[in-house]
Every structure is written in C-alpha cells, then in structure tokens.
Coordinates of C-alpha atoms in Angstrom, one line a residue:
X1 CA 113.1 67.4 99.5
X2 CA 110.1 67.7 97.2
X3 CA 110.3 68.9 93.6
X4 CA 107.8 70.5 91.3
X5 CA 108.7 70.1 87.6
X6 CA 108.4 73.3 85.5
X7 CA 108.9 71.5 82.2
X8 CA 107.2 70.6 79.9
X9 CA 105.2 73.8 79.7
X10 CA 102.7 72.2 77.3
X11 CA 100.8 70.7 80.2
X12 CA 99.9 74.2 81.4
X13 CA 98.4 75.3 78.1
X14 CA 94.7 76.4 77.7
X15 CA 92.5 78.9 79.6
X16 CA 90.5 76.8 82.0
X17 CA 91.8 78.1 85.4
X18 CA 89.3 80.0 87.6
X19 CA 90.6 83.4 88.7
X20 CA 89.1 85.5 91.5
X21 CA 89.3 89.2 90.8
X22 CA 91.6 90.9 93.3
X23 CA 89.6 93.0 95.8
X24 CA 91.1 95.4 98.3
X25 CA 90.2 94.4 101.8
X26 CA 92.7 96.6 103.7
X27 CA 95.6 99.0 103.2
X28 CA 98.5 100.7 105.0
X29 CA 101.1 103.3 104.4
X30 CA 104.7 104.0 105.0
X31 CA 105.4 107.7 105.5
X32 CA 108.3 109.8 104.3
X33 CA 110.5 108.3 107.0
X34 CA 109.2 104.8 106.3
X35 CA 107.2 104.6 109.5
X36 CA 104.1 102.3 109.3
X37 CA 100.6 103.7 109.6
X38 CA 97.2 101.9 109.3
X39 CA 95.8 104.6 107.0
X40 CA 96.0 105.9 103.4
X41 CA 98.3 108.9 104.0
X42 CA 100.7 107.9 101.3
X43 CA 98.0 107.4 98.6
X44 CA 99.1 109.3 95.4
X45 CA 97.3 110.4 92.3
X46 CA 98.4 110.3 88.7
X47 CA 99.1 113.5 86.7
X48 CA 101.1 113.2 83.5
X49 CA 104.8 114.3 83.6
X50 CA 106.4 116.7 81.2
X51 CA 108.0 115.1 78.2
X52 CA 111.7 115.9 77.7
X53 CA 112.3 115.8 81.5
X54 CA 115.8 114.6 82.6
X55 CA 115.3 111.5 84.7
X56 CA 118.9 111.9 86.1
X57 CA 118.2 115.3 87.7
X58 CA 118.5 115.0 91.5
X59 CA 120.3 111.7 91.5
X60 CA 122.9 113.2 93.9
X61 CA 120.2 114.2 96.5
X62 CA 118.2 110.9 96.2
X63 CA 116.9 109.9 99.7
X64 CA 117.0 106.1 99.2
X65 CA 115.4 103.6 101.5
X66 CA 117.8 101.4 103.4
X67 CA 116.1 98.0 103.1
X68 CA 118.9 95.9 104.5
X69 CA 116.9 95.0 107.6
X70 CA 114.6 92.0 107.3
X71 CA 111.0 93.1 107.8
X72 CA 109.5 89.7 107.2
X73 CA 105.7 89.9 106.8
X74 CA 105.3 92.2 109.8
X75 CA 103.4 95.1 108.2
X76 CA 101.1 92.8 106.3
X77 CA 100.2 90.8 109.4
X78 CA 99.7 93.9 111.6
X79 CA 97.2 95.1 109.0
X80 CA 95.4 91.7 109.0
X81 CA 95.1 91.8 112.8
X82 CA 93.4 95.2 112.5
X83 CA 91.1 93.8 109.8
X84 CA 90.2 90.8 111.9
X85 CA 89.4 93.0 114.9
X86 CA 87.2 95.2 112.8
X87 CA 85.3 92.3 111.2
X88 CA 85.3 90.0 114.2
X89 CA 86.3 87.0 112.1
X90 CA 89.5 85.4 110.8
X91 CA 90.9 86.4 107.5
X92 CA 90.7 83.0 105.8
X93 CA 93.3 82.1 103.1
X94 CA 95.4 79.3 101.8
X95 CA 98.3 81.6 101.2
X96 CA 99.4 84.9 102.8
X97 CA 102.3 86.6 101.2
X98 CA 103.7 89.7 99.5
X99 CA 102.9 90.4 95.8
X100 CA 106.7 90.1 95.0
X101 CA 106.7 86.4 95.9
X102 CA 103.7 85.6 93.8
X103 CA 105.3 87.6 90.9
X104 CA 108.4 85.4 91.0
X105 CA 106.3 82.2 91.1
X106 CA 103.9 83.3 88.3
X107 CA 106.7 84.4 85.9
X108 CA 108.7 81.2 86.5
X109 CA 107.7 79.4 83.2
X110 CA 109.3 82.1 81.1
X111 CA 111.9 83.6 83.4
X112 CA 114.9 81.2 83.2
X113 CA 117.6 83.7 84.3
X114 CA 116.4 84.6 87.8
X115 CA 116.4 82.1 90.6
X116 CA 114.6 82.8 93.9
X117 CA 114.5 81.6 97.5
X118 CA 111.6 82.0 99.9
X119 CA 110.8 80.9 103.5
X120 CA 107.4 79.3 104.3
X121 CA 105.5 78.0 107.2
X122 CA 102.1 76.6 107.8
X123 CA 100.0 78.0 110.7
X124 CA 96.3 77.3 111.4
X125 CA 95.9 75.9 107.9
X126 CA 97.4 78.9 106.0
X127 CA 100.8 78.9 104.3
X128 CA 102.8 82.2 105.0
X129 CA 105.5 82.9 102.5
X130 CA 108.3 85.5 102.7
X131 CA 111.4 86.3 100.7
X132 CA 114.7 84.9 101.9
X133 CA 116.4 88.1 103.0
X134 CA 119.9 86.7 102.7
X135 CA 119.3 85.5 99.2
X136 CA 117.9 88.9 98.2
X137 CA 121.0 90.7 99.5
X138 CA 123.2 88.2 97.8
X139 CA 121.5 88.7 94.5
X140 CA 121.8 92.4 94.8
X141 CA 125.5 92.2 95.6
X142 CA 126.1 90.0 92.6
X143 CA 124.2 92.4 90.3
X144 CA 126.3 95.3 91.5
X145 CA 129.6 93.5 91.1
X146 CA 128.9 92.8 87.4
X147 CA 130.9 95.2 85.3
X148 CA 128.7 97.5 83.2
X149 CA 129.6 98.6 79.7
X150 CA 131.9 101.7 79.7
X151 CA 129.3 103.7 77.8
X152 CA 126.3 102.5 79.9
X153 CA 124.8 104.3 82.9
X154 CA 125.3 102.6 86.3
X155 CA 122.8 100.2 87.8
X156 CA 122.1 102.7 90.6
X157 CA 121.4 105.5 88.2
X158 CA 119.0 103.4 86.1
X159 CA 117.2 102.3 89.3
X160 CA 116.9 106.0 90.2
X161 CA 115.3 106.8 86.8
X162 CA 112.3 104.7 87.8
X163 CA 111.8 106.6 91.1
X164 CA 112.3 109.9 89.4
X165 CA 109.6 109.0 86.9
X166 CA 107.2 108.3 89.7
X167 CA 108.0 111.6 91.4
X168 CA 107.3 113.4 88.0
X169 CA 104.0 111.6 87.6
X170 CA 102.4 111.8 91.0
X171 CA 100.5 114.4 93.0
X172 CA 99.5 114.2 96.7
X173 CA 95.8 114.8 96.2
X174 CA 93.2 114.8 93.4
X175 CA 93.8 117.3 90.6
X176 CA 91.4 120.0 91.8
X177 CA 93.0 120.9 95.1
X178 CA 96.6 120.4 93.8
X179 CA 98.2 123.8 92.9
X180 CA 99.6 124.5 89.4
X181 CA 102.8 125.4 91.1
X182 CA 103.2 121.9 92.6
X183 CA 102.5 120.2 89.3
X184 CA 104.9 122.4 87.4
X185 CA 107.8 122.1 89.9
X186 CA 107.8 118.3 90.3
X187 CA 111.1 118.1 88.5
X188 CA 112.7 120.0 91.3
X189 CA 111.4 117.8 94.1
X190 CA 113.9 115.7 96.1
X191 CA 113.3 112.0 95.2
X192 CA 112.5 109.9 98.2
X193 CA 111.3 106.3 98.0
X194 CA 110.5 105.8 101.7
X195 CA 106.7 106.6 101.3
X196 CA 104.5 103.8 100.0
X197 CA 100.8 103.0 99.9
X198 CA 100.3 99.3 100.1
X199 CA 97.1 97.5 99.1
X200 CA 96.0 94.2 100.7
X201 CA 93.8 92.2 98.4
X202 CA 91.9 89.0 98.5
X203 CA 92.3 87.0 95.3
X204 CA 92.5 83.4 94.0
X205 CA 94.1 81.4 91.3
X206 CA 92.6 77.9 90.7
X207 CA 91.8 76.3 94.0
X208 CA 94.1 78.5 96.0
X209 CA 92.6 81.4 98.0
X210 CA 95.2 84.2 98.7
X211 CA 95.7 87.4 100.6
X212 CA 98.4 89.4 99.0
X213 CA 100.0 92.8 100.0
X214 CA 101.8 95.0 97.6
X215 CA 102.7 98.7 96.8
X216 CA 100.5 100.5 94.3
X217 CA 101.9 103.7 92.7
X218 CA 98.8 105.8 92.2
X219 CA 95.1 106.0 91.5
X220 CA 93.9 107.3 88.2
X221 CA 91.0 109.4 89.5
X222 CA 89.9 108.5 93.1
X223 CA 89.0 105.5 95.1
X224 CA 85.3 104.6 94.8
X225 CA 83.2 104.9 98.0
X226 CA 81.6 101.5 97.2
X227 CA 84.2 99.0 98.3
X228 CA 82.9 96.4 95.9
X229 CA 83.8 98.5 92.9
X230 CA 87.2 98.0 91.3
X231 CA 89.8 100.7 91.9
X232 CA 91.4 102.5 88.9
X233 CA 95.0 101.9 90.1
X234 CA 97.9 102.9 87.9
X235 CA 101.3 101.2 87.8
X236 CA 104.2 103.4 86.6
X237 CA 107.1 101.9 84.7
X238 CA 110.1 103.1 82.6
X239 CA 111.7 101.4 79.6
X240 CA 114.4 102.2 77.1
X241 CA 113.0 103.4 73.7
X242 CA 112.6 100.5 71.3
X243 CA 115.0 100.9 68.3
X244 CA 115.4 97.3 67.0
X245 CA 114.2 93.7 67.3
X246 CA 116.6 93.0 70.2
X247 CA 115.0 96.0 72.1
X248 CA 111.6 94.7 71.3
X249 CA 112.3 91.2 72.8
X250 CA 113.8 92.9 75.9
X251 CA 110.7 95.0 76.3
X252 CA 108.4 92.0 75.8
X253 CA 110.2 90.2 78.6
X254 CA 109.7 93.3 80.8
X255 CA 106.0 93.2 79.9
X256 CA 105.8 89.8 81.5
X257 CA 106.8 91.3 84.9
X258 CA 104.6 94.4 84.3
X259 CA 101.6 92.2 83.6
X260 CA 102.0 89.7 86.4
X261 CA 102.6 92.5 89.0
X262 CA 99.5 94.4 88.0
X263 CA 97.3 91.3 87.4
X264 CA 98.0 90.1 91.0
X265 CA 96.8 93.3 92.7
X266 CA 94.0 94.1 90.2
X267 CA 95.8 97.2 88.7
X268 CA 94.0 97.9 85.3
X269 CA 96.4 100.3 83.7
X270 CA 100.2 100.7 83.3
X271 CA 101.8 103.9 82.2
X272 CA 105.1 103.3 80.5
X273 CA 107.6 106.2 80.3
X274 CA 109.9 105.5 77.4
X275 CA 113.3 107.1 77.8
X276 CA 116.4 107.7 75.7
X277 CA 119.7 105.9 76.5
X278 CA 120.8 108.8 78.6
X279 CA 117.6 109.1 80.6
X280 CA 115.5 111.8 78.8
X281 CA 111.7 111.1 79.0
X282 CA 110.5 110.9 75.4
X283 CA 107.0 109.5 75.3
X284 CA 104.3 107.9 77.4
X285 CA 102.2 104.9 76.6
X286 CA 99.1 103.8 78.4
X287 CA 98.7 100.0 78.5
X288 CA 95.7 98.1 79.7
X289 CA 96.9 95.2 81.9
X290 CA 94.3 92.7 80.5
X291 CA 95.4 93.4 76.9
X292 CA 99.1 92.6 77.4
X293 CA 99.1 88.8 76.9
X294 CA 97.1 89.2 73.7
X295 CA 99.4 92.0 72.5
X296 CA 102.5 89.8 73.0
X297 CA 100.8 86.9 71.2
X298 CA 99.6 88.9 68.2
X299 CA 102.2 91.7 67.7
X300 CA 105.2 90.6 69.6
X301 CA 107.8 87.8 69.4
X302 CA 105.5 85.5 71.4
X303 CA 108.2 85.0 74.1
X304 CA 105.6 84.2 76.8
X305 CA 102.0 83.1 77.3
X306 CA 99.7 84.5 80.1
X307 CA 97.5 81.4 80.2
X308 CA 100.5 79.2 80.8
X309 CA 101.6 81.5 83.7
X310 CA 98.1 81.3 85.3
X311 CA 97.7 77.5 84.9
X312 CA 101.3 76.9 86.1
X313 CA 100.6 79.0 89.2
X314 CA 97.4 77.2 90.0
X315 CA 99.1 73.8 89.7
X316 CA 102.1 74.8 91.7
X317 CA 100.0 76.3 94.6
X318 CA 97.8 73.2 94.7
X319 CA 101.0 71.1 95.0
X320 CA 102.4 73.5 97.6
X321 CA 99.3 73.1 99.8
X322 CA 99.8 69.3 99.8
X323 CA 103.6 69.7 100.5
X324 CA 103.8 72.3 103.2
X325 CA 101.6 71.0 106.1
X326 CA 101.9 70.9 109.8
X327 CA 104.6 72.5 112.0
X328 CA 108.0 73.7 110.8
X329 CA 109.8 76.0 108.4
X330 CA 110.4 75.3 104.7
X331 CA 112.6 76.8 102.0
X332 CA 111.1 77.2 98.5
X333 CA 113.9 77.5 96.0
X334 CA 114.5 77.7 92.3
X335 CA 118.1 77.9 91.1
X336 CA 118.9 79.9 88.0
X337 CA 118.1 78.0 84.8
X338 CA 116.7 75.1 86.8
X339 CA 113.7 73.2 85.5
X340 CA 112.4 72.5 89.0
X341 CA 111.2 74.3 92.1
X342 CA 112.5 72.6 95.3
X343 CA 110.8 72.6 98.7
X344 CA 113.1 71.7 101.6
X345 CA 112.2 71.4 105.3
X346 CA 114.6 73.6 107.3
X347 CA 113.1 73.4 110.8
X348 CA 110.9 70.7 112.3
X349 CA 108.9 72.9 114.6
X350 CA 107.8 76.5 115.1
X351 CA 107.3 79.2 112.4
X352 CA 110.8 80.7 112.4
X353 CA 110.7 84.5 112.1
X354 CA 108.2 84.4 109.3
X355 CA 105.1 85.2 111.5
X356 CA 105.4 88.0 113.9
X357 CA 105.0 87.3 117.7
X358 CA 102.2 89.8 117.7
X359 CA 100.3 87.9 115.0
X360 CA 100.9 84.5 116.7
X361 CA 99.7 85.9 120.0
X362 CA 96.6 87.4 118.5
X363 CA 95.6 84.2 116.6
X364 CA 96.2 82.0 119.7
X365 CA 94.2 84.4 121.9
X366 CA 91.3 84.1 119.4
X367 CA 91.6 80.4 119.4
X368 CA 91.6 80.2 123.2
X369 CA 88.4 82.3 123.2
X370 CA 86.8 79.6 121.0
X371 CA 86.9 81.7 117.8
X372 CA 87.8 79.2 115.1
X373 CA 86.8 81.6 112.3

C-alpha cells in the first residue's frame, strides 16, 4: 500500500502551478429516459426563475433517476471512441475520469468530513479512474439512516429542491424561439432528472494532462461557433438563506465544492438560488467562478484556499502517475478525517470493469493497425 500525506498543507501554499484552461472536445446527452446519445439534444439554456416560487411543489410526482446500476466510465469512453474516429488519432491524456472524482480529490485539503473510494487502472499509459459504486451506495444509505431534526425537511426533499430550481431556471432553446407560455408555466412542469448534457473537456493541472467528463446545467447565451472560444456555461445551485455566522461558514464550505466543480469544467458563472428554511426561493446571486477564492479570502471566514487545492491536486496527480503503473486494478481511498490518501493494488492483472470491452477492443484494434497515436 502507498500513502500520500495530506498534511501539512503549508507545503501546498503559493500560486505557481500551471493550469490548462478546460476546453470542450466532445459532448453527449442522456435523454428524458436516460438513454445515451452522441449529440447535444439535452443542452439547456438559462432564463431566470420567478422569485417566491415554492421549491417543494411537485415533489410527489418527481421522476427520479435510479442510479443504483454501476455505469463505470462507459458513456465517457464511448464518446472518446467517436472522437478518435473523427480525428483519426488517439485522445492522449495522463488521466481520464469523471469530474466528480476530480472534485473529491481537489477539495480534499479542506474537506475532512467526507471520505471517498475510487477504482483505477492503467492502460496504454493513461490512468482511468471511476467511483467505487459500492462505497457510493454505502455512503448514501448511511446519510439516509441519520435521524434528521424533527423540524427539518427530509434529505430527499432538500435534494429535490435543487432539481426543482433547475427546472424553474431552464428553457429548451434560446430565449427567442421559446414561448412565453413555456417560461411562465415552468413551475407546473414535472421534475425529471434523467436528461443531462455532459461536456467532455481537455484540461491540465501541473504536469498532469486530463480528459474529464461532467454534466453542465445550462449555457448563458449560446455555444460559440468557433470551438476555440470559451463557452458561457452556467452552474445552478441552491443554498439556505444566510442568517448568522454559522450559516456563513456553512455557505463558505459549500462554495468550495461550487468553485471546484465549475473550475474543472471551465464553467465561468454560478447562479445561486437562496431559499427560506421551508424551500421558498427568495433571491438569486450571480457568482463569477474565478472570483470565489478571493471572495472567501477577503470577505469570508477564510476556511479554504484555492491555491492550496490546485497545488495539492498537482502534487497528488504527479505522485499517482508514479504509483499506478503497469497492469492491474487499484483502489484509491481516503477514510473520513484521515490525513492520508491510500492507494492499494486490488488485482494484479487486467483492467477490472473500469474500462468497457468496447473501448479496450477499439484501442487494441488501433494498436494492431500500427496506430500508436
């Protein structure tokens, strides 16, 4: 077993790590029944919701995605195959993973309460990382079994508020062709979280080159025709209204996740819907992603430091590249409140179920044809 020490954080101070701006290289959609498509049919556009809306409305008809099946990296890898066929060359990267895995790693220095488990394998010089599905389901069960305060809304209802806020804030097309009737009646729509637009970006932190896939909520205006131009993505989040110092600290810790998630995919703007304790939408705040670390430093409680997160991630990924080499399957684990990330070899050969048979066959076919790149 190999260990990466998280503490002391002082060794990750400063702002000297090179960052490669995330650039979308591919995308895919899940439709209303969560079927995969290599297109942008689930792309949505932002249009402000009505203040005073009840985020609990429609909870009883919520069409919630059943994500108890383990999908591994399949959709991401299918999209990469299509990209490689289109470009005629290999999609080179040190790391290929979902944005959620990188979020957990990057938030590690200041998130002591949440552990994580991931599975990893090395194939053709690239480390592929997925979430440990059993660990995810175990964590979820543990959260649901915790008793909530008698006066507090249920975990399920608060989770629904986030999806309801998205439904209230999105339109299926740009503003012009969308009818006034659709915009005004979004509060009556059945909330369904099956549909997703997922962006696949090429990015880098320090020496690590990465390809990351993740869901984006909406685009502010429209996607530029020039693929080299940044996209005005919008991330939608909800938070309880801030009433005291304790609320402020809680919100600041939320901002860490908000910032990391958006930073990794190159989302420039976050719209936060502040709600009352009983789920009434009270106000909206537009937050520029790049301004969040400075805002926390200057105006907040200083509970986290963005530069430390970036430098930590660069050092950890550099170490991971030296640790996960050759054939086999590894577990990447951080226990709750632990000061180390552990990497344990689980299988001596193969790639487990992390890489789809389709992707393995495609890459091996390219290799046999003499295509090394």
